[in-house]
CSV table of C-alpha atoms and ligand atoms in Angstrom, one decimal:
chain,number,residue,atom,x,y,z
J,11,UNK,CA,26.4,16.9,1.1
J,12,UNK,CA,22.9,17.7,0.9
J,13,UNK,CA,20.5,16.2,3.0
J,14,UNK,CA,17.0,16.7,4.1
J,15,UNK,CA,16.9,18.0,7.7
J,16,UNK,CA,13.4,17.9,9.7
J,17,UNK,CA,13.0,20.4,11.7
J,18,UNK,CA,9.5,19.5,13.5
J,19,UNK,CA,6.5,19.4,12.7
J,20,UNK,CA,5.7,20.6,8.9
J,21,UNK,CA,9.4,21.7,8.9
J,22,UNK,CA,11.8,20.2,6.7
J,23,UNK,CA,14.6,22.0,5.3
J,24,UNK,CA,17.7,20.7,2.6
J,25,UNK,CA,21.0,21.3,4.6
J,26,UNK,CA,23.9,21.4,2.2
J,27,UNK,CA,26.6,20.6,4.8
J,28,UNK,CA,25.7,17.7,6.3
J,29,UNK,CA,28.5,14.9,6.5
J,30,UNK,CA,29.1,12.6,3.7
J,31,UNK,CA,28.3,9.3,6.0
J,32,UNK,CA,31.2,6.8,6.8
J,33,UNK,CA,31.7,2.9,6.7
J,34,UNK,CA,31.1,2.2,10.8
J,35,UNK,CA,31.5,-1.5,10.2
J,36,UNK,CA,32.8,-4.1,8.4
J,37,UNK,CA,29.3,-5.2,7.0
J,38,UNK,CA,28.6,-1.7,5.8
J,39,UNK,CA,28.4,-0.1,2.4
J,40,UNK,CA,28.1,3.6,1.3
J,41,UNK,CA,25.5,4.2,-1.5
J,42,UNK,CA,25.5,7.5,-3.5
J,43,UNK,CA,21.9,8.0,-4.3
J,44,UNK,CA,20.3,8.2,-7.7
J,45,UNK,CA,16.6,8.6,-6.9
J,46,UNK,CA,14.9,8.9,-3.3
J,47,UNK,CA,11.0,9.2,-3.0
J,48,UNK,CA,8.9,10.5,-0.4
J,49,UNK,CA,6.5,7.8,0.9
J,50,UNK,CA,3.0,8.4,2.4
J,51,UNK,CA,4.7,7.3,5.7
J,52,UNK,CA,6.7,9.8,5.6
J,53,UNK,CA,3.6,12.5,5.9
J,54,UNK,CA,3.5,10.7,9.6
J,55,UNK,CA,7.0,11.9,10.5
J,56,UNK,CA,6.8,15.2,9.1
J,57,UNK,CA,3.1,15.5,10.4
J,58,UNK,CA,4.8,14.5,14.2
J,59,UNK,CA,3.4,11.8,14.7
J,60,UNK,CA,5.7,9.1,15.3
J,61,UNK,CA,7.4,9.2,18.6
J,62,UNK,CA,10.9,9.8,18.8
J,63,UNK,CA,11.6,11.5,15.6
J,64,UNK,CA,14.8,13.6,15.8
J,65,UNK,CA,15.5,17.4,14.9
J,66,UNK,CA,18.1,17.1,12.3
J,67,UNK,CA,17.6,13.5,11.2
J,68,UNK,CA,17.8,12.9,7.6
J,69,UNK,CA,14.1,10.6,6.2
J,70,UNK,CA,14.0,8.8,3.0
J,71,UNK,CA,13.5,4.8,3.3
J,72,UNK,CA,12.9,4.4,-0.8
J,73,UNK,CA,16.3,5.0,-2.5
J,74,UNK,CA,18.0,3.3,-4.9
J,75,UNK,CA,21.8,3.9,-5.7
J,76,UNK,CA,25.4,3.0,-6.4
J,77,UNK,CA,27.1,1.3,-4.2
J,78,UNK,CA,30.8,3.6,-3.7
J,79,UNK,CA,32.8,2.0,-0.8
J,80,UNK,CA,32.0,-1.0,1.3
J,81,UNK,CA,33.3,-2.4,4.5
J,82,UNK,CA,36.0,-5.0,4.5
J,83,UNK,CA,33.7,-8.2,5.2
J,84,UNK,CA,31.5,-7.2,2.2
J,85,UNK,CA,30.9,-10.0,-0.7
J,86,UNK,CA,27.8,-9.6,-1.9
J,87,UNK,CA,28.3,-6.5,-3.6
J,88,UNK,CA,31.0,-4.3,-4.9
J,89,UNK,CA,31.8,-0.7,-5.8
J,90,UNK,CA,29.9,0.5,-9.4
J,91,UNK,CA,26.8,-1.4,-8.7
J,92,UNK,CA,23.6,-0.1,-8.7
J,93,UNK,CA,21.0,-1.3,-6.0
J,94,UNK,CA,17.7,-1.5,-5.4
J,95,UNK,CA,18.0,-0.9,-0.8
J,96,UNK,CA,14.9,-2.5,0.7
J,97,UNK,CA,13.7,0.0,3.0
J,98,UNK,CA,13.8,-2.8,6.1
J,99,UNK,CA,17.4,-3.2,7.5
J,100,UNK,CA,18.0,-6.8,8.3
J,101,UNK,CA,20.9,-8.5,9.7
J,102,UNK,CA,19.7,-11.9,7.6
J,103,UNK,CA,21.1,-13.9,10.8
J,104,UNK,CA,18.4,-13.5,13.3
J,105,UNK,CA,15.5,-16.1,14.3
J,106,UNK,CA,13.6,-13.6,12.6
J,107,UNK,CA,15.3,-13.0,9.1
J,108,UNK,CA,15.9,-16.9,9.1
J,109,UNK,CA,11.8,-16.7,8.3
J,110,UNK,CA,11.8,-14.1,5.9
J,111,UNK,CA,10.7,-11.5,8.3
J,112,UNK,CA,12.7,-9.0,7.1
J,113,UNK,CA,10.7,-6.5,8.8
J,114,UNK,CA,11.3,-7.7,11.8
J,115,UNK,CA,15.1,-8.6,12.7
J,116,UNK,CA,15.7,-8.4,16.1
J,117,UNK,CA,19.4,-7.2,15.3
J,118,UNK,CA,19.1,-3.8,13.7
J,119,UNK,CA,17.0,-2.3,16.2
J,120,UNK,CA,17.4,-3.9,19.5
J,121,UNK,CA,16.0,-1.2,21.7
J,122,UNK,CA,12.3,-2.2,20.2
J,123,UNK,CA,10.1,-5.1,20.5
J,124,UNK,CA,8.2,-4.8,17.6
J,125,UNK,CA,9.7,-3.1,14.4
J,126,UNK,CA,12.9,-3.9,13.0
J,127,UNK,CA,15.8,-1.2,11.6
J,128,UNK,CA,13.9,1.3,8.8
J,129,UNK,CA,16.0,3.8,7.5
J,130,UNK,CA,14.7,7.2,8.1
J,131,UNK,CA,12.4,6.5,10.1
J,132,UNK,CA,12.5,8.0,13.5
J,133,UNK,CA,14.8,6.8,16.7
J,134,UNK,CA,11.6,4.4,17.4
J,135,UNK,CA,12.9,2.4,13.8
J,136,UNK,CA,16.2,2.2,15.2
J,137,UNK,CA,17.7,5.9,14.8
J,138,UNK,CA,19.0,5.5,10.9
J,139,UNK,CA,19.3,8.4,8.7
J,140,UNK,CA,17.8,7.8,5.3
J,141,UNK,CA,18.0,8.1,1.5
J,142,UNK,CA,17.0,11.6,1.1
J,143,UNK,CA,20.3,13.0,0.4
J,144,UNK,CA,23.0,12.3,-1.7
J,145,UNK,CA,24.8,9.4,0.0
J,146,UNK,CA,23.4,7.1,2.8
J,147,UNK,CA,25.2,4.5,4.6
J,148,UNK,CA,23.7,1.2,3.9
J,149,UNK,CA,24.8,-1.6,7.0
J,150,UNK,CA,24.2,-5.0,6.7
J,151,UNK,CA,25.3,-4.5,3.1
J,152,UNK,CA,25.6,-8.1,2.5
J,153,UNK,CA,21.8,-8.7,2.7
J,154,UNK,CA,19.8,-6.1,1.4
J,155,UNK,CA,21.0,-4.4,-1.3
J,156,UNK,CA,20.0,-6.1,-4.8
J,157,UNK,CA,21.7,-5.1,-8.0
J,158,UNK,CA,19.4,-3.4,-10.1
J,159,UNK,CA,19.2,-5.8,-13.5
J,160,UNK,CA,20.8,-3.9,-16.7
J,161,UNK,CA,17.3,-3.6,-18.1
J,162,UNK,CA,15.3,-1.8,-15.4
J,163,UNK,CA,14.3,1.6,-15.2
J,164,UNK,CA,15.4,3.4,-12.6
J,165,UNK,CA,12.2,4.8,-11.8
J,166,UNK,CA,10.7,1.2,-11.5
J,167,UNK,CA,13.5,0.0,-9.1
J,168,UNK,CA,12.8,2.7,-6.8
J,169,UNK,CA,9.7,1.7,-6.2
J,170,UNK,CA,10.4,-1.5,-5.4
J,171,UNK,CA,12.2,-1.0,-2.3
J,172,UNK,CA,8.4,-0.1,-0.5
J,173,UNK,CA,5.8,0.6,-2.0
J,174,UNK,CA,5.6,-2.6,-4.8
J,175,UNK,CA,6.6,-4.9,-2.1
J,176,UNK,CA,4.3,-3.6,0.3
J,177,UNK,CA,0.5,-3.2,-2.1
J,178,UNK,CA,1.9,-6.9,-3.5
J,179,UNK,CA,2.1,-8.1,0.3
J,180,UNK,CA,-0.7,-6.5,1.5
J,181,UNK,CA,-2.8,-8.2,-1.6
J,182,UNK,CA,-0.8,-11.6,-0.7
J,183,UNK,CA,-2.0,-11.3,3.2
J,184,UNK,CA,-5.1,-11.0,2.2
J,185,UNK,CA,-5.2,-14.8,1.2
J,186,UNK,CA,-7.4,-13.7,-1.9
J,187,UNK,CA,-9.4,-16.7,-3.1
J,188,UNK,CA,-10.5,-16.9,-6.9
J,189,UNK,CA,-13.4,-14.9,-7.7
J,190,UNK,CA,-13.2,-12.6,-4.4
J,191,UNK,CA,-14.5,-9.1,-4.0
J,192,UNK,CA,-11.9,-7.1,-2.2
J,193,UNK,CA,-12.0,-3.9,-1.1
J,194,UNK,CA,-8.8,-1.7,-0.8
J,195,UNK,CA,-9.2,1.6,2.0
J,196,UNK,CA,-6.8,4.4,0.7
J,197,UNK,CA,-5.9,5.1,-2.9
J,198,UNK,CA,-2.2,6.3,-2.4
J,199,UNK,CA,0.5,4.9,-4.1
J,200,UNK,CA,0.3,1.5,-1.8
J,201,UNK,CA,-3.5,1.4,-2.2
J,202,UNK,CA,-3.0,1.2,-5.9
J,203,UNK,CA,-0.6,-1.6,-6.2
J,204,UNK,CA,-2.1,-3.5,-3.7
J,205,UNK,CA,-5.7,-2.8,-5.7
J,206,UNK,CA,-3.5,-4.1,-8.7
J,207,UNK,CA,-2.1,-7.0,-7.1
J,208,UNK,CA,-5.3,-8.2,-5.9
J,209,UNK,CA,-6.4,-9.3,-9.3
J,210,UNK,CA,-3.0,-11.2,-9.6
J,211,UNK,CA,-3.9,-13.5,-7.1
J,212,UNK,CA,-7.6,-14.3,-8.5
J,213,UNK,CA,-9.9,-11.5,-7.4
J,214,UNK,CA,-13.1,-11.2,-9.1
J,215,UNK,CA,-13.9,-7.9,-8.0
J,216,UNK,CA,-11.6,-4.9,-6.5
J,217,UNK,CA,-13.0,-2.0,-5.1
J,218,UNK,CA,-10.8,1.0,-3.6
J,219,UNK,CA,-12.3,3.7,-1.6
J,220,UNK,CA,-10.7,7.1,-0.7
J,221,UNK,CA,-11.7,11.2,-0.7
J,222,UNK,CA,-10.0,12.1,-3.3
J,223,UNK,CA,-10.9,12.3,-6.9
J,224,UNK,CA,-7.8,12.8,-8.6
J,225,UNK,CA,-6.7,9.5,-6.8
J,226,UNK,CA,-9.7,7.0,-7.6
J,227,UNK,CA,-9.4,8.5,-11.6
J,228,UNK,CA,-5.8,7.4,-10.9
J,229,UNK,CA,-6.6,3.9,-9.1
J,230,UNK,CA,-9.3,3.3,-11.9
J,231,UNK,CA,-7.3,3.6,-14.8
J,232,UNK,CA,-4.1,1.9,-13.4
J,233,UNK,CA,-5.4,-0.9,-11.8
J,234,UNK,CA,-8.9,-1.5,-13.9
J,235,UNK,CA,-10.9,-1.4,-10.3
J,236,UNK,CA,-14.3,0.6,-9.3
J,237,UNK,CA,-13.6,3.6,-6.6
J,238,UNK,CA,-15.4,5.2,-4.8
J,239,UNK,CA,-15.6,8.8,-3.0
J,240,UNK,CA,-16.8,8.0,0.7
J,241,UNK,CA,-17.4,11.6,1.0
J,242,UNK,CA,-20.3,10.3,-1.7
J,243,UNK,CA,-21.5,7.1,-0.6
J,244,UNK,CA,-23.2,7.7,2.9
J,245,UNK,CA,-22.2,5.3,5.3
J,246,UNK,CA,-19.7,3.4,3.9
J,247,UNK,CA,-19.9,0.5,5.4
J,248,UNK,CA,-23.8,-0.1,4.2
J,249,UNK,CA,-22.5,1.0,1.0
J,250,UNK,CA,-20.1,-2.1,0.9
J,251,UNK,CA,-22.7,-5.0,2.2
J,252,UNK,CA,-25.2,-3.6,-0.4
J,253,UNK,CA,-22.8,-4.1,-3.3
J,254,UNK,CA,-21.9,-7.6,-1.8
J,255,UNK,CA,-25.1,-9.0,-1.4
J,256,UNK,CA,-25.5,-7.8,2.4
J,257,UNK,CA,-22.7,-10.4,3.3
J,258,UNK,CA,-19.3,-7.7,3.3
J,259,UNK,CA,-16.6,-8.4,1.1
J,260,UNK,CA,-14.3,-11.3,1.1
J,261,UNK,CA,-11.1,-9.2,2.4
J,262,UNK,CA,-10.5,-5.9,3.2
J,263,UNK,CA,-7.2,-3.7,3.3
J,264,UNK,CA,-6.3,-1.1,5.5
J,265,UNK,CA,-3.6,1.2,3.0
J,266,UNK,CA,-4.3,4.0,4.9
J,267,UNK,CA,-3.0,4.1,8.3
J,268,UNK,CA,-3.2,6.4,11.5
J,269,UNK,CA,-4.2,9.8,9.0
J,270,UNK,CA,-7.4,8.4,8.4
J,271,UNK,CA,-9.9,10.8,7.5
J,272,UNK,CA,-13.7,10.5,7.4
J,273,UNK,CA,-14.5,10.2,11.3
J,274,UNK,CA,-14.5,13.0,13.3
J,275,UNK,CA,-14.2,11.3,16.3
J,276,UNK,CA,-11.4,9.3,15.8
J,277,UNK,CA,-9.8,11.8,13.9
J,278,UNK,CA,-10.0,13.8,17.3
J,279,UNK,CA,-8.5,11.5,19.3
J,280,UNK,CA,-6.2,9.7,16.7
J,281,UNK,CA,-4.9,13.0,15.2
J,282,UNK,CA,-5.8,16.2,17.5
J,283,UNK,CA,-5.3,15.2,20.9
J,284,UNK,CA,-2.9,11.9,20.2
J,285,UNK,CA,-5.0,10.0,22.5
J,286,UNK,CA,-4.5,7.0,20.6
J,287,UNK,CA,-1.5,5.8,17.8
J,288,UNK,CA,-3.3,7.3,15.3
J,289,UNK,CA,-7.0,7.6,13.8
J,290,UNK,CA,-8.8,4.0,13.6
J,291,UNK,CA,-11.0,5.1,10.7
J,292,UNK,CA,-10.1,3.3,7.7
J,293,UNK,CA,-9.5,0.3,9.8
J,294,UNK,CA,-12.8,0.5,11.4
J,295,UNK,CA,-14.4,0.0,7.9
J,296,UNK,CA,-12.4,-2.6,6.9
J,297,UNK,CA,-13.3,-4.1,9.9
J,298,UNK,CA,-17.2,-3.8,10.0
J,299,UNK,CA,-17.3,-3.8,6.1
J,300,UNK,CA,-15.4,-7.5,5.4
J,301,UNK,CA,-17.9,-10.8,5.8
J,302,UNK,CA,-18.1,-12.9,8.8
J,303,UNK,CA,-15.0,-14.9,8.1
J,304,UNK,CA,-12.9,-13.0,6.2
J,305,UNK,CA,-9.4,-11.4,6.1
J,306,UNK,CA,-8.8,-8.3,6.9
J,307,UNK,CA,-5.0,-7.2,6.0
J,308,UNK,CA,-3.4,-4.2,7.2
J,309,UNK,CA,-0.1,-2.2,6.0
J,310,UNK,CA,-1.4,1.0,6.8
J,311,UNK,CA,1.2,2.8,9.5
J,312,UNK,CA,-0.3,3.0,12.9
J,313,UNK,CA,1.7,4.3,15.9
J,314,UNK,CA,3.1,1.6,18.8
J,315,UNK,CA,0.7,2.8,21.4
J,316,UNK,CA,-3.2,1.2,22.1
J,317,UNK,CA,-5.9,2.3,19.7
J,318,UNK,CA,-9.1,2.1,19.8
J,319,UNK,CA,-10.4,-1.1,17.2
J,320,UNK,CA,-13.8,-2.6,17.2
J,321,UNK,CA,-12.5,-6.0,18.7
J,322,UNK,CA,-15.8,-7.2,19.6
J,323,UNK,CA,-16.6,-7.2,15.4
J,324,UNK,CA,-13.6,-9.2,14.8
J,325,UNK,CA,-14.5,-12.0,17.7
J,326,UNK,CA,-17.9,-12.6,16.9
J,327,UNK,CA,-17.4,-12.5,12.9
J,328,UNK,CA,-14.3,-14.6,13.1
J,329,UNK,CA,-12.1,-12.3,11.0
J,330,UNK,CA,-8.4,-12.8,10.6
J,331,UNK,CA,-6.4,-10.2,10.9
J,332,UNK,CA,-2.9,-9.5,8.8
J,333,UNK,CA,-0.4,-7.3,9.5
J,334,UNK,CA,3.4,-6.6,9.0
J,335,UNK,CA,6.0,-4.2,7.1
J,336,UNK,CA,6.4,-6.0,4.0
J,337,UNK,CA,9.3,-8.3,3.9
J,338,UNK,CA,11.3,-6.2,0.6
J,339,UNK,CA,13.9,-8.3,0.1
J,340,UNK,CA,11.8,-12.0,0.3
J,341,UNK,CA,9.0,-10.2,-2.4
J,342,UNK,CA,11.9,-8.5,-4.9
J,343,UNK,CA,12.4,-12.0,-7.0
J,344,UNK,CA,9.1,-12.4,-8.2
J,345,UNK,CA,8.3,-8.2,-8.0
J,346,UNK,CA,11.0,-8.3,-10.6
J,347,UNK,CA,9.6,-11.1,-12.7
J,348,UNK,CA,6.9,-8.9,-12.8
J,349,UNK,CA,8.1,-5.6,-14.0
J,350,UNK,CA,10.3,-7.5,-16.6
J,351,UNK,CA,7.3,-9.3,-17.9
J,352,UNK,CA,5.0,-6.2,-17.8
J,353,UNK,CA,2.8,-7.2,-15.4
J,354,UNK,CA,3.7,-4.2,-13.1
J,355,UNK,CA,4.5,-0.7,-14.3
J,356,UNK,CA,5.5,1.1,-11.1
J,357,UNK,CA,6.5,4.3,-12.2
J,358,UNK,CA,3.5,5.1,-13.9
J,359,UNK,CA,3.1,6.5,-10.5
J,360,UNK,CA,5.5,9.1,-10.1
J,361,UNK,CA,4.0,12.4,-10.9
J,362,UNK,CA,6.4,14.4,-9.7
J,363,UNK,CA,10.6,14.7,-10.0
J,364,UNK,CA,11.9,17.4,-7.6
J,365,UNK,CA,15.4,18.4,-7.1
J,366,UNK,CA,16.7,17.5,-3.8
J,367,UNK,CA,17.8,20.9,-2.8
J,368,UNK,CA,13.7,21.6,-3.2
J,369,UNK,CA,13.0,18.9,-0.4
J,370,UNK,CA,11.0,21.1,1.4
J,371,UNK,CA,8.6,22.1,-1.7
J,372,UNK,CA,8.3,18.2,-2.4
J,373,UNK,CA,6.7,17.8,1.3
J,374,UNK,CA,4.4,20.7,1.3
J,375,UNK,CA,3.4,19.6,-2.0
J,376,UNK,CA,2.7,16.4,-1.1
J,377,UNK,CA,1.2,16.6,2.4
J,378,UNK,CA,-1.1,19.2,1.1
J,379,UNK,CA,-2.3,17.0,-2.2
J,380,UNK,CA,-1.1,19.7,-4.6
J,381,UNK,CA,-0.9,19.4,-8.2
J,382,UNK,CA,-2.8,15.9,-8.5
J,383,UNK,CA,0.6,14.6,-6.9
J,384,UNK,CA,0.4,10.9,-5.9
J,385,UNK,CA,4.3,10.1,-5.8
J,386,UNK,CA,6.9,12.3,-5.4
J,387,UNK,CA,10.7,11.2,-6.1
J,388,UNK,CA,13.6,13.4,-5.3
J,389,UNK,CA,16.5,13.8,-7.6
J,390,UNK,CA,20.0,14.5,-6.6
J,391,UNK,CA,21.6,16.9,-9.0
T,18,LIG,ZN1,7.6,4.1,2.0
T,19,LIG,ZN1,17.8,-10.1,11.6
């Protein structure tokens, strides 16, 4: 079949002999996949910065599909349907899934501490290959997989298996309180959902920052917010008290993650010398830019290692902090809801639909901000 293939660093190729995956246990299914995307999360893998990423492993943990063998102790889903495969594998048994932590099941990746099984996503996420490529093998596919509902766009289901979930959950983290100004850090395709989920649970005022234009016309438009260039605004953190009556905002979102831009410091020792799991920047702001008491949610992708964070700021202004993967399959009910009712129009995002066999193109494309592109999804033909 064909299948992406990374190669290291800024090196991705399609292979188009790579084994068609096989049921390897009873709880297993094999999905043949109808759209896969390329997440911002991704850019880290391909970039090289996530420890333990493998020369030949296949990426892709947004895919949705049809479902065309399962194991024998399979019930919850048959051959022919279509599903929606949260991009967190969960064994739904565990301490952990008996909360709803999806994210974190301490069954599908046993050799970590901290994440659970993500497909695609390096040895460090448990070693799966992923959805970009024209069949994946789904396990534990009893709990995951969702059927996609007869009315639903296939464009909009994809989107639901990361990035909906996680902008909705980061908003949701964020304990928004009617009336609050919120300010999202990072206007990619999470940073926009979560700026357009932040008004559905009361904000009063949602502000997204980011460097690039094309993105905060996007953001502004899509989810009705202000945005700002911080290559425009100074310091950004002044900026942010002085539009919020000197106090900071109410809660503050790290979307961005361990690329940050915008501090040349950090980004030296996040991103040039790997001295630290990734560049602090946008986390820094959100930090020194939220009020003394606030929340400060983060879904941004840092790496497992120490990094530097002003710890000091979040003691003696008594912030909370907020972190996880989003938990896909507890959100997809209401996320849904949602896209049936109108309320969320996910793929209004996609601005690009590549051929699989064009993998590599898709990448460059989208590390390198090409062509306006804010989200990428890869067709197999
Ligand atoms: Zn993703
Ligand atoms: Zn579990």
């Amino acid at each position: 079949m064909i299948a992406m293939n990374f190669r290291g660093p800024f090196r991705v190729r399609a292979d188009r002999d790579k084994p068609i995956p096989e049921i390897e246990h009873p709880n297993d299914a094999i999905v043949k996949v109808l759209r896969s995307c390329i997440c911002g999360s991704d850019l880290h893998l391909y970039h090289g910065l996530v420890p333990d990423t493998r020369v030949g492993s296949t990426f892709g943990h947004e895919f949705v599909g049809e479902i065309v063998e399962v194991g024998s102790s399979v019930q919850n889903v048959k051959v022919g349907d279509k599903v929606i495969v949260p991009f967190n594998i969960a064994c739904g048994k565990c301490a952990f899934c008996r909360q709803e932590l999806f994210g974190n099941c301490h069954e599908s990746n046993p050799e970590a501490t901290a994440v659970g099984g993500i497909f695609g996503y390096s040895h460090t996420a448990g070693g799966f290959d992923g959805g970009q490529a024209e069949y994946v093998r789904v396990p534990y596919a009893d709990v995951g997989p969702t059927v996609i509902p007869d009315w639903m766009d296939p464009d909009d289901a994809v989107l639901l298996t990361d990035v909906v979930p996680t902008g909705y959950q980061a908003a949701e983290m964020g304990g928004i309180l009617p009336g609050d100004t919120v300010v999202v850090f990072g206007a990619g395709p999470v940073g926009i959902m979560a700026a357009k989920c932040a008004w559905l649970f009361g904000a009063g005022r949602v502000i997204v920052i980011d460097q690039l234009d094309y993105r905060l016309e996007f953001v502004q438009k899509f989810a009705q917010c202000e945005a700002y260039n911080f290559n425009y605004l100074g310091d950004v953190v002044e900026f942010i008290k002085h539009t919020t009556d000197s106090l900071g905002a109410d809660v503050c979102i790290d979307a961005v993650g361990c690329e940050a831009a915008g501090d040349a410091m950090n980004t030296l020792l996040g991103r040039k010398l790997l001295l630290q799991g990734g560049t602090t920047t946008a986390l820094h702001w959100a930090i020194n830019s939220v009020k003394k008491g606030g929340i400060v949610s983060i879904v941004g992708v840092y790496g497992p290692v120490n990094a530097l964070v002003p710890i000091g700021n979040v003691v003696n202004k008594g912030i909370t902090i907020r972190a996880n993967q989003a938990s896909v399959k507890r959100l997809l009910p209401r996320l849904i809801e949602h896209v049936k009712n109108g309320v969320l129009s996910p793929k209004d995002m996609i601005t690009h639909r590549i051929p699989l066999h064009e993998v590599a193109e898709g990448y460059h494309i989208f590390s390198a901000k090409l062509d306006n592109c804010i989200k990428p999804v890869l067709i197999p033909s």
